[in-house]
Coordinates of C-alpha atoms and ligand atoms in Angstrom, one line a residue:
Chain A
M1199 CA 71.3 -75.4 7.8
M1200 CA 71.9 -72.6 5.4
T1201 CA 69.2 -70.0 5.0
Q1202 CA 67.0 -70.6 2.0
T1203 CA 66.9 -67.7 -0.3
R1204 CA 64.4 -67.0 -3.1
N1205 CA 67.3 -67.5 -5.5
D1206 CA 68.1 -70.9 -4.2
H1207 CA 64.5 -71.9 -4.6
E1208 CA 64.3 -70.7 -8.2
E1209 CA 67.6 -72.3 -9.1
C1210 CA 66.6 -75.6 -7.5
W1211 CA 63.2 -75.6 -9.1
L1212 CA 64.7 -75.4 -12.5
Q1213 CA 67.1 -78.2 -11.7
L1214 CA 64.6 -80.6 -10.2
P1215 CA 64.1 -82.7 -13.4
W1216 CA 67.8 -83.6 -13.4
L1217 CA 67.8 -84.2 -9.7
A1218 CA 65.1 -86.8 -10.4
T1219 CA 67.0 -88.4 -13.2
G1220 CA 70.4 -88.3 -11.4
R1221 CA 72.1 -86.1 -14.0
L1222 CA 73.3 -83.2 -11.9
S1223 CA 76.9 -82.7 -11.2
P1224 CA 77.9 -83.7 -7.6
G1225 CA 78.1 -80.0 -6.6
E1226 CA 74.8 -79.1 -8.0
R1227 CA 73.2 -82.2 -6.6
A1228 CA 74.5 -81.5 -3.1
A1229 CA 73.2 -77.9 -3.2
A1230 CA 69.8 -79.0 -4.6
E1231 CA 69.3 -81.8 -2.0
E1232 CA 70.2 -79.3 0.7
H1233 CA 67.5 -76.9 -0.5
V1234 CA 64.9 -79.7 -1.0
R1235 CA 65.3 -80.8 2.6
G1236 CA 64.1 -77.4 3.8
C1237 CA 61.5 -76.5 1.1
T1238 CA 58.2 -78.4 1.0
A1239 CA 57.3 -77.0 -2.4
C1240 CA 60.5 -78.3 -4.0
A1241 CA 60.1 -81.6 -2.1
A1242 CA 56.6 -82.1 -3.6
E1243 CA 57.7 -81.1 -7.0
L1244 CA 60.6 -83.6 -6.9
E1245 CA 58.1 -86.3 -6.1
R1246 CA 56.1 -85.3 -9.2
Q1247 CA 59.3 -85.3 -11.3
R1248 CA 60.1 -88.8 -10.2
L1249 CA 56.6 -89.9 -11.1
V1250 CA 56.8 -88.5 -14.6
C1251 CA 60.3 -90.0 -15.0
A1252 CA 59.1 -93.4 -14.0
A1253 CA 56.0 -93.2 -16.2
L1254 CA 58.0 -92.2 -19.3
R1255 CA 60.5 -95.0 -18.7
E1256 CA 58.0 -97.8 -18.4
P1257 CA 59.0 -100.7 -20.6
E1258 CA 57.5 -100.5 -24.0
R1259 CA 54.4 -102.5 -24.9
V1260 CA 54.9 -102.3 -28.6
T1261 CA 58.3 -102.3 -30.2
H1262 CA 59.0 -101.7 -33.9
A1263 CA 61.5 -103.9 -35.7
P1264 CA 64.1 -101.8 -37.5
G1265 CA 64.5 -104.1 -40.5
P1266 CA 61.7 -102.9 -42.7
S1267 CA 62.5 -99.2 -42.1
F1268 CA 66.2 -99.8 -42.8
R1269 CA 65.4 -101.5 -46.1
K1270 CA 63.3 -98.5 -47.1
L1271 CA 66.2 -96.3 -46.3
L1272 CA 68.7 -98.4 -48.3
E1273 CA 66.3 -98.3 -51.3
R1274 CA 66.3 -94.5 -51.0
I1275 CA 70.1 -94.4 -50.8
D1276 CA 70.5 -96.7 -53.8
A1277 CA 67.9 -94.8 -55.8
A1278 CA 69.8 -91.6 -55.1
G1279 CA 73.1 -93.2 -55.9
A1280 CA 74.3 -91.7 -52.7
A1281 CA 77.9 -92.4 -51.8
P1282 CA 78.8 -90.9 -48.4
A1283 CA 81.8 -89.1 -49.9
P1284 CA 83.0 -88.7 -53.4
E1285 CA 86.1 -90.7 -54.2
P1286 CA 88.9 -89.8 -56.6
V1287 CA 89.1 -91.7 -59.9
P1288 CA 91.3 -94.6 -59.1
D1289 CA 94.2 -95.8 -61.2
L1290 CA 93.0 -99.1 -62.6
G1291 CA 96.3 -100.9 -62.2
A1292 CA 96.6 -99.8 -58.7
H1293 CA 93.0 -100.7 -58.1
R1294 CA 93.7 -104.3 -59.2
A1295 CA 96.8 -104.6 -57.1
A1296 CA 95.0 -103.2 -54.0
R1297 CA 91.9 -105.2 -54.6
T1298 CA 92.4 -107.8 -52.0
R1299 CA 93.4 -105.4 -49.4
R1300 CA 90.5 -103.0 -49.8
L1301 CA 87.0 -103.7 -48.6
R1302 CA 85.4 -101.1 -50.7
P1303 CA 86.0 -100.6 -54.4
A1304 CA 86.0 -97.2 -56.0
A1305 CA 82.4 -96.4 -56.5
A1306 CA 81.9 -92.8 -57.6
W1307 CA 83.5 -93.1 -61.0
R1308 CA 81.3 -95.9 -62.2
P1309 CA 78.5 -95.1 -64.6
P1310 CA 75.1 -96.3 -63.5
G1311 CA 73.8 -99.8 -64.1
L1312 CA 75.7 -102.7 -65.6
A1313 CA 77.5 -100.4 -68.0
W1314 CA 80.3 -99.9 -65.5
A1315 CA 81.2 -103.6 -65.7
A1316 CA 81.8 -103.3 -69.4
T1317 CA 83.9 -100.2 -69.0
F1318 CA 85.8 -101.8 -66.3
V1319 CA 86.6 -105.1 -68.0
F1320 CA 87.4 -103.4 -71.3
A1321 CA 89.9 -101.1 -69.7
L1322 CA 91.6 -104.0 -67.9
G1323 CA 91.5 -106.1 -71.1
V1324 CA 93.7 -103.7 -73.0
G1325 CA 96.9 -105.0 -71.6
M1326 CA 96.5 -107.3 -68.7
L1327 CA 94.6 -110.3 -69.6
A1328 CA 95.4 -113.4 -71.6
P1329 CA 93.7 -114.1 -74.9
T1330 CA 92.1 -117.3 -73.6
F1331 CA 89.9 -115.1 -71.5
Y1332 CA 88.1 -113.8 -74.5
R1333 CA 85.8 -116.8 -74.8
W1334 CA 82.5 -116.6 -72.9
S1335 CA 80.1 -119.3 -72.3
Q1336 CA 77.0 -117.2 -72.0
P1337 CA 75.5 -115.7 -75.2
A1338 CA 73.3 -113.5 -73.0
Y1339 CA 76.4 -111.6 -72.2
S1340 CA 77.6 -111.2 -75.8
T1341 CA 78.0 -107.5 -75.2
Y1342 CA 80.9 -108.3 -73.1
T1343 CA 82.6 -110.8 -75.4
R1344 CA 84.8 -108.2 -77.0
A1345 CA 86.1 -107.2 -73.7
A1346 CA 88.1 -109.1 -71.2
P1347 CA 86.4 -110.4 -68.1
A1348 CA 86.9 -108.8 -64.7
P1349 CA 89.9 -109.8 -62.7
A1350 CA 90.1 -113.4 -61.8
G1351 CA 89.7 -114.3 -58.2
V1352 CA 86.8 -111.9 -57.6
L1353 CA 83.2 -112.5 -58.7
H1354 CA 80.9 -109.5 -59.1
I1355 CA 77.4 -110.0 -58.0
A1356 CA 74.2 -108.0 -57.3
F1357 CA 71.3 -109.0 -55.2
E1358 CA 67.6 -108.2 -55.2
R1359 CA 67.2 -104.7 -54.0
S1360 CA 64.7 -105.8 -51.3
L1361 CA 67.3 -108.0 -49.7
A1362 CA 68.4 -106.7 -46.3
V1363 CA 72.1 -106.4 -45.5
G1364 CA 71.8 -109.2 -43.0
D1365 CA 70.1 -111.5 -45.6
V1366 CA 72.9 -110.8 -48.1
E1367 CA 75.5 -111.8 -45.5
Q1368 CA 73.5 -114.9 -44.6
L1369 CA 73.1 -115.9 -48.3
L1370 CA 76.8 -115.4 -48.9
R1371 CA 77.8 -117.3 -45.8
A1372 CA 75.6 -120.2 -46.8
A1373 CA 77.1 -120.3 -50.3
G1374 CA 80.6 -120.3 -48.8
A1375 CA 81.5 -116.8 -50.1
R1376 CA 83.1 -113.8 -48.4
I1377 CA 82.8 -110.2 -49.5
V1378 CA 86.1 -108.7 -50.8
E1379 CA 84.7 -105.6 -52.4
G1380 CA 81.7 -103.4 -52.1
P1381 CA 78.9 -102.9 -52.3
D1382 CA 79.3 -100.0 -54.7
R1383 CA 76.6 -97.4 -55.3
N1384 CA 74.8 -99.9 -57.7
G1385 CA 74.8 -102.5 -55.0
I1386 CA 77.4 -104.6 -56.7
F1387 CA 79.6 -106.7 -54.5
G1388 CA 82.9 -108.5 -55.2
V1389 CA 82.9 -111.9 -53.6
A1390 CA 85.4 -114.8 -53.4
P1391 CA 85.3 -118.4 -52.1
A1392 CA 85.5 -118.2 -48.3
E1393 CA 88.4 -120.5 -48.0
E1394 CA 90.5 -119.1 -50.8
S1395 CA 92.7 -116.2 -51.2
T1396 CA 92.0 -113.9 -54.1
D1397 CA 95.7 -113.5 -54.8
A1398 CA 95.8 -116.6 -57.0
G1399 CA 94.6 -114.4 -59.9
A1400 CA 93.0 -117.3 -61.7
I1401 CA 89.6 -118.8 -62.0
T1402 CA 89.8 -121.8 -59.8
P1403 CA 87.3 -124.7 -59.6
R1404 CA 86.2 -123.4 -56.2
M1405 CA 85.3 -120.1 -57.8
R1406 CA 83.3 -121.8 -60.5
A1407 CA 81.5 -123.9 -58.0
L1408 CA 80.7 -120.8 -56.0
A1409 CA 79.4 -119.0 -59.1
A1410 CA 77.2 -122.0 -59.8
R1411 CA 75.7 -121.9 -56.3
L1412 CA 75.1 -118.2 -56.4
G1413 CA 73.7 -118.3 -59.9
S1414 CA 71.1 -120.7 -58.9
D1415 CA 69.8 -118.5 -56.1
A1416 CA 66.7 -116.6 -57.0
R1417 CA 67.7 -113.7 -54.8
V1418 CA 70.7 -113.0 -57.0
R1419 CA 69.8 -110.3 -59.5
W1420 CA 73.0 -110.3 -61.6
L1421 CA 76.1 -112.4 -61.6
Q1422 CA 79.2 -111.6 -63.6
P1423 CA 79.8 -114.5 -66.1
L1424 CA 83.1 -116.3 -65.7
P1425 CA 85.2 -117.1 -68.7
A1426 CA 85.3 -120.7 -69.9
T1427 CA 88.9 -121.7 -70.4
A1428 CA 90.5 -124.7 -71.8
A1429 CA 93.4 -124.1 -69.4
E1430 CA 91.2 -125.4 -66.6
P1431 CA 90.1 -128.9 -67.5
G1432 CA 87.4 -130.3 -65.2
A1433 CA 86.2 -126.9 -64.2
D1434 CA 82.4 -126.7 -63.5
R1435 CA 80.3 -125.0 -66.1
T1436 CA 80.0 -121.3 -65.7
A1437 CA 77.0 -120.3 -63.7
A1438 CA 74.0 -119.2 -65.7
P1439 CA 72.9 -115.8 -64.4
H1440 CA 69.4 -114.7 -65.2
Chain B
M721 CA 67.8 -97.6 -16.1
T722 CA 70.4 -95.5 -17.7
E723 CA 70.1 -97.0 -21.2
T724 CA 70.9 -93.7 -22.7
Y725 CA 73.7 -92.5 -20.5
R726 CA 76.3 -94.4 -22.3
G727 CA 79.7 -95.3 -21.1
A728 CA 83.0 -94.4 -22.8
A729 CA 83.2 -97.8 -24.5
A730 CA 79.8 -97.3 -26.2
V731 CA 80.8 -93.8 -27.2
A732 CA 84.0 -95.1 -28.7
H733 CA 82.2 -97.9 -30.5
E734 CA 79.6 -95.6 -32.0
T735 CA 82.4 -93.2 -33.1
Q736 CA 84.1 -96.0 -34.8
L737 CA 80.9 -97.1 -36.6
I738 CA 80.5 -93.5 -37.9
A739 CA 84.1 -93.6 -39.2
R740 CA 83.3 -96.8 -41.1
I741 CA 80.0 -95.3 -42.4
A742 CA 82.1 -92.4 -43.8
E743 CA 83.9 -95.0 -45.9
G744 CA 80.6 -96.5 -47.1
D745 CA 80.4 -99.5 -44.8
R746 CA 76.8 -100.6 -44.9
R747 CA 77.3 -103.1 -42.1
A748 CA 78.4 -100.4 -39.8
F749 CA 75.5 -98.3 -41.0
E750 CA 73.0 -101.1 -40.3
E751 CA 74.4 -101.6 -36.8
L752 CA 74.2 -97.9 -35.9
Y753 CA 70.7 -97.7 -37.3
T754 CA 69.5 -100.7 -35.3
L755 CA 71.1 -99.2 -32.1
Y756 CA 69.2 -96.0 -32.5
H757 CA 66.0 -97.2 -34.1
R758 CA 64.5 -98.5 -30.9
R759 CA 65.2 -95.5 -28.8
M760 CA 64.2 -93.0 -31.5
A761 CA 61.1 -95.0 -32.5
R762 CA 59.9 -94.9 -28.9
F763 CA 60.2 -91.2 -28.1
L764 CA 59.3 -90.1 -31.6
T765 CA 56.2 -92.2 -31.6
R766 CA 55.2 -90.6 -28.4
L767 CA 55.9 -87.1 -29.8
T768 CA 53.9 -87.8 -33.0
R769 CA 51.5 -90.5 -32.0
R770 CA 52.2 -92.0 -35.4
Y771 CA 54.8 -94.6 -36.2
E772 CA 54.9 -93.6 -39.9
L773 CA 55.9 -90.1 -39.0
A774 CA 58.4 -91.4 -36.5
E775 CA 59.9 -93.7 -39.1
E776 CA 60.1 -90.8 -41.6
V777 CA 62.0 -88.8 -39.1
I778 CA 64.4 -91.7 -38.3
N779 CA 65.1 -92.4 -41.9
D780 CA 65.6 -88.7 -42.7
T781 CA 68.0 -88.5 -39.8
F782 CA 70.0 -91.6 -41.0
W783 CA 70.0 -90.3 -44.5
V784 CA 71.9 -87.4 -43.2
V785 CA 74.1 -89.6 -41.1
W786 CA 75.0 -91.7 -44.2
R787 CA 75.9 -88.6 -46.2
K788 CA 77.6 -86.6 -43.5
A789 CA 79.4 -89.2 -41.5
G790 CA 82.6 -87.9 -42.8
D791 CA 81.9 -84.5 -41.2
F792 CA 81.5 -86.0 -37.7
R793 CA 84.7 -85.0 -35.9
G794 CA 83.9 -86.4 -32.5
D795 CA 83.7 -83.0 -30.8
S796 CA 80.4 -84.1 -29.4
Q797 CA 79.1 -87.5 -28.5
P798 CA 77.7 -89.6 -31.4
S799 CA 74.3 -89.7 -29.7
T800 CA 74.0 -85.9 -29.3
W801 CA 75.1 -85.5 -32.9
I802 CA 72.5 -88.0 -34.2
L803 CA 69.7 -86.8 -31.9
G804 CA 70.5 -83.2 -32.9
I805 CA 69.8 -84.1 -36.5
A806 CA 66.7 -86.0 -35.4
Y807 CA 65.5 -82.9 -33.6
R808 CA 65.8 -80.7 -36.6
K809 CA 64.2 -83.3 -38.8
A810 CA 61.3 -83.8 -36.4
R811 CA 60.7 -80.1 -36.1
S812 CA 60.6 -79.6 -39.8
A813 CA 58.5 -82.7 -40.4
F814 CA 55.9 -81.6 -37.8
R815 CA 55.8 -78.1 -39.2
S816 CA 55.8 -78.9 -42.9
A817 CA 53.0 -81.4 -42.4
A818 CA 51.2 -78.9 -40.2
R819 CA 50.1 -81.9 -38.2
L820 CA 51.1 -80.4 -34.9
A821 CA 51.1 -76.7 -35.1
E822 CA 52.7 -74.8 -32.3
R823 CA 50.2 -73.9 -29.7
D824 CA 50.2 -70.9 -27.5
L825 CA 51.0 -71.8 -23.9
E826 CA 48.6 -69.2 -22.5
T827 CA 45.6 -70.9 -24.1
A828 CA 46.2 -74.0 -22.0
T829 CA 43.3 -76.3 -22.5
E830 CA 41.3 -77.9 -19.7
A831 CA 42.5 -80.9 -17.9
L832 CA 42.5 -84.2 -19.9
T833 CA 41.1 -86.0 -16.9
S834 CA 40.1 -85.3 -13.4
E835 CA 40.6 -88.9 -12.2
A836 CA 43.8 -90.0 -10.5
P837 CA 45.8 -92.5 -12.6
A838 CA 45.4 -96.1 -11.3
N839 CA 49.0 -96.9 -12.0
S840 CA 52.0 -95.5 -13.7
E841 CA 51.1 -97.2 -17.0
E842 CA 47.9 -95.2 -17.1
L843 CA 49.8 -92.1 -16.1
R844 CA 52.1 -92.7 -19.0
D845 CA 49.2 -92.8 -21.4
W846 CA 47.9 -89.6 -20.1
L847 CA 51.3 -88.0 -20.3
G848 CA 51.5 -89.1 -23.9
Q849 CA 48.3 -87.2 -24.6
A850 CA 49.3 -84.2 -22.6
L851 CA 52.7 -84.1 -24.5
Q852 CA 50.7 -83.6 -27.7
Q853 CA 49.6 -80.2 -26.5
L854 CA 53.1 -78.9 -26.0
P855 CA 55.2 -77.1 -28.6
V856 CA 57.7 -79.5 -30.2
E857 CA 60.6 -77.8 -28.4
Q858 CA 59.1 -78.5 -25.1
R859 CA 58.0 -82.1 -26.0
M860 CA 61.5 -82.8 -27.2
A861 CA 63.1 -81.4 -24.0
V862 CA 60.8 -83.6 -21.9
E863 CA 61.7 -86.8 -23.8
L864 CA 65.4 -86.1 -23.8
C865 CA 65.4 -85.3 -20.1
Y866 CA 63.0 -87.8 -18.5
E867 CA 63.0 -90.7 -20.9
L868 CA 66.5 -90.6 -22.4
G869 CA 68.2 -89.2 -19.3
Y870 CA 70.3 -86.5 -20.9
S871 CA 71.8 -83.7 -18.8
C872 CA 70.8 -80.1 -19.3
E873 CA 74.0 -79.4 -21.1
E874 CA 73.6 -82.4 -23.4
I875 CA 70.1 -81.4 -24.3
G876 CA 71.4 -77.9 -25.1
T877 CA 73.9 -79.5 -27.5
I878 CA 71.2 -81.6 -29.2
M879 CA 68.7 -78.7 -29.5
D880 CA 71.4 -76.2 -30.2
C881 CA 70.5 -73.7 -27.5
P882 CA 72.0 -72.5 -24.2
P883 CA 71.3 -74.6 -21.0
N884 CA 69.2 -71.9 -19.6
T885 CA 66.8 -72.2 -22.6
V886 CA 66.6 -75.9 -21.9
K887 CA 65.6 -75.2 -18.3
T888 CA 63.0 -72.6 -19.4
R889 CA 61.5 -75.0 -21.9
L890 CA 61.2 -77.7 -19.3
F891 CA 59.8 -75.2 -16.8
H892 CA 57.0 -74.3 -19.1
A893 CA 56.4 -77.9 -20.1
R894 CA 56.1 -78.9 -16.4
A895 CA 53.7 -76.1 -15.7
K896 CA 51.6 -77.1 -18.7
L897 CA 51.6 -80.8 -17.8
Q898 CA 50.5 -79.9 -14.4
K899 CA 47.6 -77.9 -15.7
L900 CA 46.6 -80.8 -18.0
L901 CA 47.0 -83.5 -15.5
P902 CA 45.9 -82.0 -12.1
Q903 CA 46.5 -85.3 -10.4
L904 CA 50.2 -84.6 -10.9
A905 CA 49.7 -81.7 -8.5
T906 CA 48.7 -84.2 -5.8
P907 CA 50.7 -87.3 -6.5
Q908 CA 49.2 -90.5 -5.4
A909 CA 51.1 -91.6 -2.3
D910 CA 51.1 -95.2 -3.4
I911 CA 52.4 -94.5 -6.9
A912 CA 55.1 -92.3 -5.4
R913 CA 56.1 -95.0 -3.0
E914 CA 56.1 -97.7 -5.6
N915 CA 58.2 -95.4 -7.7
Q916 CA 60.7 -94.8 -4.9
Q917 CA 61.1 -98.5 -4.3
S918 CA 62.0 -99.4 -7.8
Ligands
LIG1566 ZN1 62.3 -74.6 -3.1

């Protein structure tokens, strides 16, 4: 056995917590174990370290569910309008073309609240949308009637702020919807019928049925109105948002 | 019991979650939050004795994670990055609230109890009380080492200090705990044995 020096002892003493937790490198561990075998003080301290370690790793008696804390944090993020990183102002045409490929819409450039929707649809309406889209079924949304609606195939929706991320997913799944955009900094998602591609570029009966289902859910804070069009006979009535 | 010593797959998964968070993915954010909430709630509650303060530190930490995810370059493990933020948040939360002012080591108080703990659960309760008497740096080092199982170098990364400082902090913490819990000086043979068997 090697002679124990004072240096060995001091070095080993400092390393004992990690000898107890098994987090020394193989070399350090071999040296420390060698010292402990010949040093009663270190051997006793190692026992105490193991005791402390076991006590602090006892299973918890009380666990806290993360859900409520996470909801508080999301509220704070939404209140601050915090996007993780600023995004460049997108080209609207490119945005529309890329819409179905991107999970996340450009968020940073939108003005707060619902105002962004009007800006958005108005800008698109300038050259891209057919005149039949100008007719709206909901007088409550008359502010939008001079603009064209948002691109067909994607329905914009916002949920109660208190709704957890998991609840939003559950709600959408139950309604037969999938998320194709968002949420943006205002909590607005773009959704589409789960079984349908958004490439169709038209308001399909499935889309109208989905809007009706979502519009009747009390947890939906806002739903973008769909245009009523004569071109789609037999389509469901547009969902009535509240 | 190496819940905290995570394998390469877990590290890769968490790194990927952070990359998605940088793109604003709230599902990834919720997943990472849920992964860390339990670990952090446990040791922060023990550090602070108050869940509200622990929750405040967790949310302050993840507020930074949400905003700074794009800055994470993967030079360190996700967990040391996140716990490093948590450490700084905890320190400033404790200090600004003046709830747990730094105490001078030399004014070590008398022992919390003269009785030997009946079992390791009781010992844990006493340790929880004793930890309250340590400066936050030492408390944090104790939790990171014993409970979360980080190596000396990893704790140095989290606490942004050299490994020798970590060793010194633990050295003082151990001395103080022993003063506060004299029964630690003469460990109960049965507890020690029970501990070795598990
Ligand atoms: Zn020794």
